[in-house]
mmCIF file of C-alpha atoms in Angstrom:
data_model
loop_
_atom_site.group_PDB
_atom_site.id
_atom_site.type_symbol
_atom_site.label_atom_id
_atom_site.label_comp_id
_atom_site.label_asym_id
_atom_site.label_seq_id
_atom_site.Cartn_x
_atom_site.Cartn_y
_atom_site.Cartn_z
ATOM 1 C CA MET A 211 45.962 -3.904 33.557
ATOM 2 C CA SER A 212 46.087 -2.909 29.686
ATOM 3 C CA PRO A 213 45.544 0.816 28.636
ATOM 4 C CA LEU A 214 42.486 -0.620 26.195
ATOM 5 C CA LEU A 215 40.617 -2.023 29.262
ATOM 6 C CA ALA A 216 41.330 0.717 31.511
ATOM 7 C CA ILE A 217 39.557 3.213 29.030
ATOM 8 C CA ALA A 218 36.547 0.763 29.017
ATOM 9 C CA PRO A 219 34.365 2.712 31.091
ATOM 10 C CA ALA A 220 30.891 1.489 31.901
ATOM 11 C CA LEU A 221 28.687 3.233 29.162
ATOM 12 C CA PRO A 222 24.922 4.514 29.907
ATOM 13 C CA LEU A 223 22.128 2.332 29.401
ATOM 14 C CA GLY A 224 20.985 4.142 26.532
ATOM 15 C CA LYS A 225 24.304 3.834 24.735
ATOM 16 C CA ALA A 226 25.130 0.263 25.900
ATOM 17 C CA GLY A 227 21.822 -0.942 25.245
ATOM 18 C CA LYS A 228 22.162 -0.548 21.540
ATOM 19 C CA TYR A 229 25.254 -2.656 21.639
ATOM 20 C CA VAL A 230 23.850 -5.353 23.560
ATOM 21 C CA ALA A 231 20.803 -5.460 21.313
ATOM 22 C CA ALA A 232 22.852 -5.570 18.384
ATOM 23 C CA ALA A 233 24.998 -8.783 19.632
ATOM 24 C CA TYR A 234 21.778 -10.491 20.717
ATOM 25 C CA ILE A 235 20.265 -9.843 17.327
ATOM 26 C CA VAL A 236 22.438 -10.671 15.037
ATOM 27 C CA VAL A 237 22.889 -14.079 16.682
ATOM 28 C CA PHE A 238 19.063 -14.741 16.712
ATOM 29 C CA VAL A 239 19.231 -13.942 13.032
ATOM 30 C CA LEU A 240 22.288 -15.956 12.094
ATOM 31 C CA ILE A 241 20.262 -18.987 13.743
ATOM 32 C CA LEU A 242 17.101 -17.648 12.252
ATOM 33 C CA VAL A 243 18.556 -17.949 8.790
ATOM 34 C CA TYR A 244 20.297 -20.959 9.057
ATOM 35 C CA VAL A 245 16.745 -22.715 10.106
ATOM 36 C CA GLY A 246 15.208 -20.928 7.283
ATOM 37 C CA ILE A 247 17.639 -22.300 4.915
ATOM 38 C CA MET A 248 17.103 -25.932 6.554
ATOM 39 C CA ALA A 249 13.517 -25.644 6.168
ATOM 40 C CA LEU A 250 13.792 -24.660 2.477
ATOM 41 C CA ARG A 251 16.209 -27.723 2.019
ATOM 42 C CA ALA A 252 13.347 -29.822 3.857
ATOM 43 C CA GLN A 253 10.517 -28.622 1.721
ATOM 44 C CA ARG A 254 12.727 -29.511 -1.500
ATOM 45 C CA THR A 255 12.942 -33.200 0.350
ATOM 46 C CA GLN A 256 9.388 -33.522 0.586
ATOM 47 C CA ARG A 257 8.616 -31.995 -2.938
ATOM 48 C CA GLU A 258 11.083 -34.934 -4.317
ATOM 49 C CA LEU A 259 9.365 -37.588 -1.982
ATOM 50 C CA ASP A 260 6.543 -36.585 -3.483
ATOM 51 C CA GLU A 261 7.729 -37.008 -6.886
ATOM 52 C CA LEU A 262 9.077 -40.372 -6.188
ATOM 53 C CA ARG A 263 5.678 -41.480 -4.858
ATOM 54 C CA ARG A 264 3.946 -40.626 -8.334
ATOM 55 C CA ASP A 265 6.877 -42.296 -9.863
ATOM 56 C CA VAL A 266 6.459 -45.597 -8.185
ATOM 57 C CA GLU A 267 2.304 -45.101 -8.519
ATOM 58 C CA ALA A 268 2.979 -44.671 -12.205
ATOM 59 C CA VAL A 269 5.618 -47.780 -12.269
ATOM 60 C CA LYS A 270 3.135 -49.723 -10.317
ATOM 61 C CA ALA A 271 0.285 -49.133 -12.324
ATOM 62 C CA ALA A 272 2.190 -50.173 -15.534
ATOM 63 C CA ARG A 273 2.842 -53.327 -14.145
ATOM 64 C CA GLU A 274 -0.327 -54.115 -12.944
ATOM 65 C CA GLU A 275 -1.700 -53.442 -16.427
ATOM 66 C CA LEU A 276 1.250 -55.841 -18.096
ATOM 67 C CA GLU A 277 0.215 -58.804 -15.615
ATOM 68 C CA HIS A 278 -3.421 -58.082 -16.636
ATOM 69 C CA ASP A 279 -2.564 -58.194 -20.266
ATOM 70 C CA ASP A 280 -0.709 -61.450 -19.683
ATOM 71 C CA ASP A 281 -3.994 -63.140 -19.537
ATOM 72 C CA PRO A 282 -4.324 -64.625 -23.260
ATOM 73 C CA ASP A 283 -6.378 -62.132 -25.263
ATOM 74 C CA GLU A 284 -8.360 -63.386 -28.141
ATOM 75 C CA SER A 285 -8.533 -60.171 -29.919
ATOM 76 C CA ASP A 286 -4.624 -59.790 -29.970
ATOM 77 C CA PRO A 287 -3.292 -63.561 -30.492
ATOM 78 C CA ALA A 288 -0.278 -61.716 -31.409
ATOM 79 C CA GLY A 289 0.174 -60.085 -28.159
ATOM 80 C CA ARG A 290 1.321 -56.784 -30.210
ATOM 81 C CA GLY A 291 -0.248 -54.572 -27.562
ATOM 82 C CA ARG A 292 1.551 -56.370 -24.844
ATOM 83 C CA THR A 293 4.900 -55.926 -26.590
ATOM 84 C CA GLU A 294 4.103 -52.435 -26.897
ATOM 85 C CA ARG A 295 3.303 -51.501 -23.290
ATOM 86 C CA THR A 296 6.755 -53.526 -22.215
ATOM 87 C CA GLU A 297 8.978 -51.183 -24.445
ATOM 88 C CA GLN A 298 6.929 -48.343 -23.176
ATOM 89 C CA ILE A 299 7.725 -49.176 -19.555
ATOM 90 C CA ALA A 300 11.083 -50.197 -20.309
ATOM 91 C CA MET B 206 15.899 -49.430 3.846
ATOM 92 C CA ARG B 207 17.033 -48.580 7.161
ATOM 93 C CA SER B 208 15.208 -45.859 9.059
ATOM 94 C CA THR B 209 15.979 -42.328 9.750
ATOM 95 C CA THR B 210 17.719 -42.207 13.366
ATOM 96 C CA TYR B 211 18.507 -38.624 13.789
ATOM 97 C CA GLY B 212 15.327 -37.200 13.961
ATOM 98 C CA LYS B 213 14.681 -39.318 17.149
ATOM 99 C CA GLY B 214 14.034 -37.151 20.383
ATOM 100 C CA LEU B 215 14.711 -34.222 18.246
ATOM 101 C CA PRO B 216 10.981 -32.527 19.304
ATOM 102 C CA GLY B 217 11.956 -33.167 23.262
ATOM 103 C CA LEU B 218 15.566 -31.612 22.335
ATOM 104 C CA ALA B 219 14.106 -28.620 20.576
ATOM 105 C CA LEU B 220 11.759 -28.104 23.460
ATOM 106 C CA ALA B 221 14.657 -28.574 26.130
ATOM 107 C CA THR B 222 16.804 -26.009 23.771
ATOM 108 C CA ILE B 223 13.958 -22.931 24.087
ATOM 109 C CA VAL B 224 13.319 -23.646 27.571
ATOM 110 C CA THR B 225 17.108 -23.406 28.696
ATOM 111 C CA LEU B 226 17.655 -20.557 25.984
ATOM 112 C CA GLY B 227 14.674 -19.150 27.560
ATOM 113 C CA ALA B 228 15.683 -19.058 31.028
ATOM 114 C CA ALA B 229 19.248 -17.989 30.098
ATOM 115 C CA LEU B 230 17.768 -14.937 28.382
ATOM 116 C CA ALA B 231 15.749 -14.421 31.577
ATOM 117 C CA LEU B 232 18.611 -14.918 33.970
ATOM 118 C CA THR B 233 20.661 -12.665 32.041
ATOM 119 C CA PHE B 234 18.695 -9.862 32.195
ATOM 120 C CA PHE B 235 16.541 -10.045 35.326
ATOM 121 C CA TYR B 236 18.789 -11.602 37.632
ATOM 122 C CA ALA B 237 22.686 -11.375 36.946
ATOM 123 C CA PRO B 238 23.784 -8.178 38.315
ATOM 124 C CA LEU B 239 25.146 -5.479 36.502
ATOM 125 C CA ASP B 240 29.063 -5.558 35.974
ATOM 126 C CA ALA B 241 30.722 -2.898 37.951
ATOM 127 C CA ASN B 242 33.469 -1.858 35.000
ATOM 128 C CA GLN B 243 31.312 -2.403 31.987
ATOM 129 C CA GLY B 244 27.864 -1.807 33.215
ATOM 130 C CA PHE B 245 24.781 -3.446 30.966
ATOM 131 C CA LEU B 246 27.528 -3.688 28.358
ATOM 132 C CA GLN B 247 28.860 -6.930 29.975
ATOM 133 C CA LYS B 248 25.321 -8.758 29.339
ATOM 134 C CA ILE B 249 26.998 -9.620 25.761
ATOM 135 C CA PHE B 250 29.333 -11.943 27.716
ATOM 136 C CA TYR B 251 26.189 -14.521 28.220
ATOM 137 C CA VAL B 252 26.077 -14.855 24.370
ATOM 138 C CA HIS B 253 29.632 -13.996 22.952
ATOM 139 C CA VAL B 254 31.130 -16.801 25.435
ATOM 140 C CA PRO B 255 29.010 -19.875 25.438
ATOM 141 C CA LEU B 256 28.994 -19.290 21.636
ATOM 142 C CA ALA B 257 32.893 -19.165 20.893
ATOM 143 C CA ILE B 258 33.117 -22.132 23.475
ATOM 144 C CA VAL B 259 30.744 -24.219 21.824
ATOM 145 C CA ALA B 260 32.145 -23.574 18.226
ATOM 146 C CA LEU B 261 35.503 -24.587 19.418
ATOM 147 C CA CYS B 262 34.273 -27.664 20.877
ATOM 148 C CA GLY B 263 32.658 -28.430 17.982
ATOM 149 C CA PHE B 264 35.576 -28.530 15.922
ATOM 150 C CA VAL B 265 37.435 -30.937 18.375
ATOM 151 C CA PHE B 266 34.093 -33.210 18.006
ATOM 152 C CA ALA B 267 34.260 -33.018 14.469
ATOM 153 C CA ALA B 268 38.001 -34.134 14.863
ATOM 154 C CA VAL B 269 36.853 -37.031 17.078
ATOM 155 C CA MET B 270 33.890 -38.097 14.240
ATOM 156 C CA ALA B 271 36.649 -37.825 11.827
ATOM 157 C CA ILE B 272 38.796 -40.421 13.379
ATOM 158 C CA MET B 273 36.070 -42.705 13.478
ATOM 159 C CA TYR B 274 35.755 -42.401 9.943
ATOM 160 C CA LEU B 275 39.236 -43.410 9.430
ATOM 161 C CA ARG B 276 39.084 -46.243 11.738
ATOM 162 C CA THR B 277 35.514 -47.685 10.448
ATOM 163 C CA GLY B 278 35.260 -46.253 6.958
ATOM 164 C CA ASP B 279 31.797 -45.820 7.475
ATOM 165 C CA ARG B 280 30.427 -42.700 5.315
ATOM 166 C CA LYS B 281 27.951 -41.637 8.598
ATOM 167 C CA TRP B 282 30.823 -40.339 10.722
ATOM 168 C CA ASP B 283 32.309 -38.404 7.557
ATOM 169 C CA MET B 284 28.841 -36.909 7.924
ATOM 170 C CA ARG B 285 28.614 -36.204 10.943
ATOM 171 C CA SER B 286 32.118 -34.551 10.943
ATOM 172 C CA TYR B 287 31.070 -32.325 7.948
ATOM 173 C CA VAL B 288 27.728 -31.101 9.984
ATOM 174 C CA ALA B 289 29.637 -30.414 13.275
ATOM 175 C CA ILE B 290 31.849 -28.146 11.195
ATOM 176 C CA HIS B 291 29.072 -26.568 9.624
ATOM 177 C CA MET B 292 27.489 -26.211 12.809
ATOM 178 C CA SER B 293 31.066 -24.695 14.716
ATOM 179 C CA LEU B 294 31.149 -22.211 11.943
ATOM 180 C CA ILE B 295 28.034 -20.631 12.218
ATOM 181 C CA PHE B 296 28.616 -20.796 16.010
ATOM 182 C CA GLY B 297 31.658 -19.261 15.550
ATOM 183 C CA ILE B 298 30.502 -16.584 13.107
ATOM 184 C CA GLY B 299 28.287 -15.672 15.758
ATOM 185 C CA GLY B 300 30.662 -15.765 18.433
ATOM 186 C CA LEU B 301 33.137 -13.371 16.005
ATOM 187 C CA ILE B 302 30.456 -10.807 15.417
ATOM 188 C CA SER B 303 28.931 -10.489 18.766
ATOM 189 C CA GLY B 304 32.683 -10.104 20.078
ATOM 190 C CA SER B 305 33.542 -7.384 17.579
ATOM 191 C CA ILE B 306 30.254 -5.485 18.937
ATOM 192 C CA TRP B 307 31.373 -5.787 22.543
ATOM 193 C CA ALA B 308 35.192 -4.915 21.369
ATOM 194 C CA LYS B 309 33.551 -1.440 19.709
ATOM 195 C CA ALA B 310 31.430 -0.685 22.714
ATOM 196 C CA SER B 311 34.157 -1.496 25.086
ATOM 197 C CA TRP B 312 37.297 -0.376 23.428
ATOM 198 C CA GLY B 313 36.518 1.815 21.019
ATOM 199 C CA HIS B 314 37.809 -0.485 18.098
ATOM 200 C CA TRP B 315 35.821 -3.412 16.180
ATOM 201 C CA TRP B 316 38.968 -5.769 15.927
ATOM 202 C CA VAL B 317 42.090 -5.254 17.820
ATOM 203 C CA TRP B 318 45.346 -6.734 15.817
ATOM 204 C CA GLN B 319 47.592 -6.863 18.682
ATOM 205 C CA GLU B 320 45.322 -8.918 21.155
ATOM 206 C CA PRO B 321 46.263 -12.960 20.702
ATOM 207 C CA THR B 322 42.818 -14.166 21.546
ATOM 208 C CA LEU B 323 40.655 -12.662 18.973
ATOM 209 C CA VAL B 324 43.592 -13.483 16.229
ATOM 210 C CA SER B 325 43.857 -17.075 17.206
ATOM 211 C CA TYR B 326 40.372 -17.540 17.178
ATOM 212 C CA LEU B 327 39.945 -15.615 13.789
ATOM 213 C CA ILE B 328 42.989 -18.103 12.447
ATOM 214 C CA VAL B 329 41.272 -21.250 13.711
ATOM 215 C CA LEU B 330 37.978 -19.852 12.003
ATOM 216 C CA LEU B 331 39.382 -19.000 8.846
ATOM 217 C CA LEU B 332 41.007 -22.483 8.752
ATOM 218 C CA PHE B 333 38.150 -24.248 8.948
ATOM 219 C CA CYS B 334 36.638 -21.937 6.403
ATOM 220 C CA THR B 335 38.680 -23.723 3.996
ATOM 221 C CA TYR B 336 36.992 -27.328 4.812
ATOM 222 C CA GLN B 337 34.489 -26.836 2.427
ATOM 223 C CA PRO B 338 35.797 -25.500 -0.387
ATOM 224 C CA LEU B 339 38.512 -28.280 0.245
ATOM 225 C CA ARG B 340 35.825 -31.151 -0.174
ATOM 226 C CA PHE B 341 34.360 -29.237 -3.204
ATOM 227 C CA SER B 342 37.617 -29.300 -4.973
ATOM 228 C CA ILE B 343 37.782 -32.904 -4.893
ATOM 229 C CA GLU B 344 35.183 -35.172 -7.162
ATOM 230 C CA ASP B 345 35.650 -38.504 -6.028
ATOM 231 C CA PRO B 346 33.352 -39.192 -3.200
ATOM 232 C CA GLU B 347 35.888 -41.455 -1.335
ATOM 233 C CA ARG B 348 38.883 -39.330 -1.684
ATOM 234 C CA GLN B 349 36.714 -36.593 -0.936
ATOM 235 C CA SER B 350 35.767 -38.049 2.567
ATOM 236 C CA LEU B 351 39.374 -39.061 3.305
ATOM 237 C CA TYR B 352 41.251 -35.936 2.714
ATOM 238 C CA ALA B 353 38.314 -34.030 4.800
ATOM 239 C CA SER B 354 38.698 -36.318 7.914
ATOM 240 C CA VAL B 355 42.400 -35.973 7.700
ATOM 241 C CA PHE B 356 42.098 -31.984 7.484
ATOM 242 C CA ALA B 357 39.376 -32.293 10.314
ATOM 243 C CA ILE B 358 41.792 -34.122 12.455
ATOM 244 C CA VAL B 359 44.639 -31.820 12.122
ATOM 245 C CA ALA B 360 42.537 -28.824 12.117
ATOM 246 C CA GLY B 361 40.787 -30.093 15.209
ATOM 247 C CA ALA B 362 44.029 -30.916 16.847
ATOM 248 C CA PHE B 363 44.958 -27.258 16.301
ATOM 249 C CA VAL B 364 41.974 -25.749 18.721
ATOM 250 C CA PRO B 365 43.336 -27.363 21.822
ATOM 251 C CA LEU B 366 47.129 -26.345 20.895
ATOM 252 C CA ASN B 367 46.047 -22.571 19.935
ATOM 253 C CA PHE B 368 43.907 -22.338 22.913
ATOM 254 C CA LEU B 369 47.100 -23.333 25.290
ATOM 255 C CA ALA B 370 49.133 -20.850 23.556
ATOM 256 C CA VAL B 371 47.056 -17.928 23.693
ATOM 257 C CA ARG B 372 46.650 -18.784 27.299
ATOM 258 C CA LEU B 373 50.327 -18.724 28.351
ATOM 259 C CA ALA B 374 50.799 -15.057 26.502
ATOM 260 C CA THR B 375 51.415 -12.420 29.044
ATOM 261 C CA GLU B 376 50.502 -9.768 26.568
ATOM 262 C CA TYR B 377 46.586 -9.445 25.997
ATOM 263 C CA VAL B 378 43.561 -7.046 26.854
ATOM 264 C CA HIS B 379 41.094 -9.747 26.528
ATOM 265 C CA PRO B 380 39.863 -10.349 29.821
ATOM 266 C CA ARG B 381 40.304 -14.125 31.727
ATOM 267 C CA VAL B 382 37.147 -14.719 34.009
ATOM 268 C CA LEU B 383 37.342 -18.518 33.578
ATOM 269 C CA ASN B 384 39.694 -20.977 34.994
ATOM 270 C CA LEU B 385 39.862 -24.493 36.213
ATOM 271 C CA GLU B 386 39.396 -22.958 39.709
ATOM 272 C CA GLY B 387 36.092 -21.311 38.762
ATOM 273 C CA GLY B 388 37.358 -18.076 37.764
ATOM 274 C CA ASN B 389 36.572 -14.645 39.221
ATOM 275 C CA LEU B 390 32.853 -14.276 38.380
ATOM 276 C CA PRO B 391 30.190 -13.912 41.352
ATOM 277 C CA GLY B 392 27.803 -16.439 42.120
ATOM 278 C CA PRO B 393 24.884 -15.073 39.657
ATOM 279 C CA MET B 394 26.849 -14.427 37.207
ATOM 280 C CA LYS B 395 28.440 -17.840 37.081
ATOM 281 C CA LEU B 396 24.791 -19.472 37.234
ATOM 282 C CA THR B 397 23.581 -17.119 34.463
ATOM 283 C CA PHE B 398 27.067 -18.151 32.302
ATOM 284 C CA TYR B 399 26.535 -21.630 32.976
ATOM 285 C CA VAL B 400 22.587 -21.685 31.986
ATOM 286 C CA ALA B 401 23.703 -20.156 28.788
ATOM 287 C CA LEU B 402 26.299 -22.247 28.224
ATOM 288 C CA ILE B 403 24.348 -25.059 28.151
ATOM 289 C CA GLY B 404 21.678 -23.860 26.282
ATOM 290 C CA PHE B 405 23.817 -23.224 23.578
ATOM 291 C CA VAL B 406 25.196 -26.749 23.585
ATOM 292 C CA LEU B 407 21.573 -27.975 23.405
ATOM 293 C CA LEU B 408 21.350 -25.300 20.545
ATOM 294 C CA PHE B 409 24.200 -27.103 18.841
ATOM 295 C CA VAL B 410 23.065 -30.656 19.321
ATOM 296 C CA THR B 411 19.565 -29.995 18.278
ATOM 297 C CA LEU B 412 20.551 -27.977 14.971
ATOM 298 C CA TRP B 413 23.316 -30.441 14.435
ATOM 299 C CA LYS B 414 20.636 -33.433 14.839
ATOM 300 C CA TYR B 415 18.310 -31.425 12.622
ATOM 301 C CA GLU B 416 20.460 -31.205 9.896
ATOM 302 C CA MET B 417 21.774 -34.626 10.322
ATOM 303 C CA ALA B 418 18.077 -35.927 9.689
ATOM 304 C CA ALA B 419 17.626 -33.600 7.249
ATOM 305 C CA LYS B 420 20.509 -34.916 4.946
ATOM 306 C CA ASP B 421 20.018 -38.400 6.140
ATOM 307 C CA ALA B 422 16.143 -37.922 4.768
ATOM 308 C CA ARG B 423 17.503 -36.642 1.453
ATOM 309 C CA ALA B 424 19.823 -39.505 0.644
ATOM 310 C CA GLN B 425 17.209 -41.932 1.386
ATOM 311 C CA VAL B 426 15.375 -40.299 -1.067
ATOM 312 C CA ARG B 427 18.101 -40.411 -3.420
ATOM 313 C CA ARG B 428 18.811 -44.237 -2.695
ATOM 314 C CA LEU B 429 15.190 -45.088 -3.565
ATOM 315 C CA ARG B 430 15.025 -43.041 -6.780
ATOM 316 C CA ARG B 431 18.335 -45.121 -7.620
ATOM 317 C CA THR B 432 17.095 -48.520 -6.984
ATOM 318 C CA LEU B 433 13.492 -47.602 -8.371
ATOM 319 C CA LEU B 434 14.416 -45.503 -11.676
ATOM 320 C CA GLY B 435 17.996 -46.528 -12.035
ATOM 321 C CA ASP B 436 21.294 -45.317 -11.293
ATOM 322 C CA ASP B 437 21.170 -41.744 -13.191
ATOM 323 C CA ALA B 438 17.966 -40.948 -11.469
ATOM 324 C CA GLY B 439 19.794 -40.438 -8.175
ATOM 325 C CA ARG B 440 22.508 -38.500 -9.192
ATOM 326 C CA PRO B 441 22.903 -35.448 -7.550
ATOM 327 C CA TYR B 442 23.127 -32.172 -9.718
ATOM 328 C CA GLY B 443 26.643 -31.376 -10.316
ATOM 329 C CA ARG B 444 29.563 -31.920 -7.646
ATOM 330 C CA SER B 445 28.547 -31.490 -4.238
ATOM 331 C CA ALA B 446 30.672 -30.686 -1.154
ATOM 332 C CA ALA B 447 28.390 -32.483 1.031
ATOM 333 C CA PRO B 448 28.922 -36.403 1.739
ATOM 334 C CA LEU B 449 26.617 -38.327 -0.430
#
């Protein structure tokens, strides 16, 4: 048996307990930090998804408005308003 | 758009992980007997060894995923390999720190450079630490995936070779308690160890699926944005080490 292993006696509980607690706490904290980082990233994805949903709603509303304007409008025979809105969407 | 598959079964898996790890903790502190030589200190064994085993197996798993990427060219395999290496590094660091604490309490040193098991484990860990910088140094996503896969395969093949080399070493202080014949652990210790090992395997799989689901969701949001708002909208900010 190696000399290093030979000088590894059973520590009293008070002394060994600190090391055992430290080992378990380190692993627990490591996993906790990882899960925390992943939760933050999930929140960011959720924010991006909300932003995307708002963008889609805006595009949909603009398209609906454009379709609505496709009907012949007596007050704007040249269709100037429609052209301006089309440019805005584009 | 395809639906995400990585989130399927995740709550059940997470529950199984919590139950198994809880059982492992209960067995460790209330069932497994105290070691004759090390006493209470030996309880670190039930967290240190499973972490190290799962980390090393994770590196090999990543190599298998990388082989699948090279065979199929499908980016999902590259993503799986990337996440497996990421998870294995976290588990590996956990194993390294817990082992170092055990060494300090048991041998009086945080690290013993003459010990082949410790040094070889550190070499494997440092080797895989270069995986992320390698990816980050390559801008083209196709080349990034290709080179990273080749690296993952070579480094993954190094893991079992390294393990064999260390097993053949004659000069070591690190104890050998496990072998193909079942090792020299008494029954209650063996049961506790296997429950802890299953718990950490489940934890690895759960976190791997969790990260895969998160990355898949993010990629889908990016694709949607690109489809709806143009090519520039879905582009990531700056260069990324993660598969896109």
